[in-house]
PDB file of C-alpha atoms in Angstrom:
ATOM      1  CA  MET N   1      -3.515   8.754  -0.529  1.00  0.00           C
ATOM      2  CA  THR N   2      -2.892   9.078   3.182  1.00  0.00           C
ATOM      3  CA  GLY N   3      -1.005  11.388   5.488  1.00  0.00           C
ATOM      4  CA  ASP N   4      -0.079   8.484   7.772  1.00  0.00           C
ATOM      5  CA  LEU N   5       0.923   5.379   5.829  1.00  0.00           C
ATOM      6  CA  ARG N   6       1.848   3.266   8.859  1.00  0.00           C
ATOM      7  CA  THR N   7      -1.545   3.799  10.486  1.00  0.00           C
ATOM      8  CA  ARG N   8      -3.374   3.139   7.218  1.00  0.00           C
ATOM      9  CA  VAL N   9      -1.455  -0.095   6.606  1.00  0.00           C
ATOM     10  CA  TYR N  10      -2.145  -1.170  10.194  1.00  0.00           C
ATOM     11  CA  GLN N  11      -5.870  -0.579   9.613  1.00  0.00           C
ATOM     12  CA  HIS N  12      -5.703  -2.745   6.495  1.00  0.00           C
ATOM     13  CA  LYS N  13      -3.766  -5.513   8.242  1.00  0.00           C
ATOM     14  CA  GLN N  14      -6.254  -5.557  11.112  1.00  0.00           C
ATOM     15  CA  LYS N  15      -9.206  -5.349   8.702  1.00  0.00           C
ATOM     16  CA  LEU N  16     -10.743  -2.647  10.872  1.00  0.00           C
ATOM     17  CA  HIS N  17     -13.382  -1.974   8.225  1.00  0.00           C
ATOM     18  CA  PRO N  18     -14.948  -5.431   7.669  1.00  0.00           C
ATOM     19  CA  ASP N  19     -16.803  -4.380   4.513  1.00  0.00           C
ATOM     20  CA  GLY N  20     -13.932  -2.304   3.170  1.00  0.00           C
ATOM     21  CA  PHE N  21     -11.752  -2.955   0.148  1.00  0.00           C
ATOM     22  CA  ALA N  22      -8.817  -4.333   2.154  1.00  0.00           C
ATOM     23  CA  ALA N  23     -10.960  -6.868   3.997  1.00  0.00           C
ATOM     24  CA  THR N  24     -12.973  -7.853   0.941  1.00  0.00           C
ATOM     25  CA  TYR N  25      -9.939  -8.421  -1.289  1.00  0.00           C
ATOM     26  CA  ASN N  26      -7.405  -9.302   1.450  1.00  0.00           C
ATOM     27  CA  CYS N  27      -5.152  -6.376   0.495  1.00  0.00           C
ATOM     28  CA  ASP N  28      -2.908  -5.867   3.494  1.00  0.00           C
ATOM     29  CA  ARG N  29       0.624  -6.014   2.121  1.00  0.00           C
ATOM     30  CA  PRO N  30       2.089  -2.810   0.707  1.00  0.00           C
ATOM     31  CA  VAL N  31       4.457  -3.695  -2.105  1.00  0.00           C
ATOM     32  CA  TRP N  32       4.998  -0.178  -3.460  1.00  0.00           C
ATOM     33  CA  PHE N  33       4.368   3.422  -2.445  1.00  0.00           C
ATOM     34  CA  GLU N  34       5.548   6.931  -3.222  1.00  0.00           C
ATOM     35  CA  ARG N  35       6.037   9.872  -0.872  1.00  0.00           C
ATOM     36  CA  PHE N  36       4.923  13.416  -1.653  1.00  0.00           C
ATOM     37  CA  MET N  37       5.279  16.609   0.360  1.00  0.00           C
ATOM     38  CA  ASP N  38       2.363  18.302  -1.396  1.00  0.00           C
ATOM     39  CA  PRO N  39      -1.018  16.518  -1.125  1.00  0.00           C
ATOM     40  CA  SER N  40      -2.165  17.911  -4.469  1.00  0.00           C
ATOM     41  CA  ASN N  41       0.806  16.229  -6.158  1.00  0.00           C
ATOM     42  CA  ALA N  42      -0.071  12.944  -4.439  1.00  0.00           C
ATOM     43  CA  ILE N  43      -3.669  13.193  -5.622  1.00  0.00           C
ATOM     44  CA  ALA N  44      -2.549  13.966  -9.180  1.00  0.00           C
ATOM     45  CA  ARG N  45      -0.192  10.964  -9.159  1.00  0.00           C
ATOM     46  CA  GLU N  46      -2.930   8.697  -7.787  1.00  0.00           C
ATOM     47  CA  LYS N  47      -5.247   9.775 -10.605  1.00  0.00           C
ATOM     48  CA  GLN N  48      -2.469   9.168 -13.130  1.00  0.00           C
ATOM     49  CA  LEU N  49      -1.832   5.642 -11.828  1.00  0.00           C
ATOM     50  CA  LYS N  50      -5.535   4.789 -11.823  1.00  0.00           C
ATOM     51  CA  GLY N  51      -5.553   5.525 -15.545  1.00  0.00           C
ATOM     52  CA  TRP N  52      -2.765   3.037 -16.272  1.00  0.00           C
ATOM     53  CA  ILE N  53      -3.369  -0.477 -17.509  1.00  0.00           C
ATOM     54  CA  ARG N  54      -2.598  -3.298 -15.066  1.00  0.00           C
ATOM     55  CA  THR N  55       0.606  -4.417 -16.822  1.00  0.00           C
ATOM     56  CA  LYS N  56       2.084  -0.933 -16.525  1.00  0.00           C
ATOM     57  CA  LYS N  57       1.272  -0.860 -12.786  1.00  0.00           C
ATOM     58  CA  ILE N  58       2.851  -4.291 -12.310  1.00  0.00           C
ATOM     59  CA  ALA N  59       5.986  -3.142 -14.138  1.00  0.00           C
ATOM     60  CA  LEU N  60       6.223  -0.130 -11.800  1.00  0.00           C
ATOM     61  CA  ILE N  61       6.051  -2.399  -8.741  1.00  0.00           C
ATOM     62  CA  GLU N  62       8.461  -4.991 -10.097  1.00  0.00           C
ATOM     63  CA  LYS N  63      11.051  -2.371 -11.035  1.00  0.00           C
ATOM     64  CA  ASP N  64      11.772  -1.717  -7.339  1.00  0.00           C
ATOM     65  CA  ASN N  65      10.216  -4.763  -5.654  1.00  0.00           C
ATOM     66  CA  PRO N  66      10.480  -7.753  -8.031  1.00  0.00           C
ATOM     67  CA  THR N  67       9.532 -10.296  -5.350  1.00  0.00           C
ATOM     68  CA  TRP N  68       6.495  -8.312  -4.146  1.00  0.00           C
ATOM     69  CA  GLU N  69       7.918  -8.236  -0.626  1.00  0.00           C
ATOM     70  CA  ASP N  70       5.746  -6.720   2.129  1.00  0.00           C
ATOM     71  CA  LEU N  71       7.372  -3.311   2.638  1.00  0.00           C
ATOM     72  CA  SER N  72       5.756  -2.967   6.068  1.00  0.00           C
ATOM     73  CA  GLU N  73       7.123  -6.237   7.440  1.00  0.00           C
ATOM     74  CA  ASP N  74       9.315  -4.518  10.033  1.00  0.00           C
ATOM     75  CA  TRP N  75       6.973  -1.654  10.909  1.00  0.00           C
ATOM     76  CA  TYR N  76       5.093  -3.287  13.791  1.00  0.00           C
ATOM     77  CA  PRO N  77       5.872  -5.671  16.654  1.00  0.00           C
ATOM     78  CA  LYS N  78       4.943  -9.200  15.557  1.00  0.00           C
ATOM     79  CA  LYS N  79       2.371  -9.688  18.329  1.00  0.00           C
ATOM     80  CA  GLN N  80       0.614  -6.458  17.325  1.00  0.00           C
ATOM     81  CA  ILE N  81      -0.580  -7.815  13.968  1.00  0.00           C
ATOM     82  CA  ILE N  82      -3.235 -10.510  13.915  1.00  0.00           C
ATOM     83  CA  GLN N  83      -3.133 -12.501  10.677  1.00  0.00           C
TER      84      GLN N  83
END
């Protein structure tokens, strides 16, 4: 959960935390997300999703993004992201 998805994705893409999850597992391409107005609802949903089996999570992603496209592709100027 984050209050600023664009900044958080940028941090992942830049691997600003070298020992963090994103850097370790090369997770820097958001393929699915949900928006919530109430942080407690976001936390509850995150806990719910963490309890799901992998195939159910994949089905959720592929329902709206079957090609696993990077949803942040147009969020930043190309020169801003170092890949």
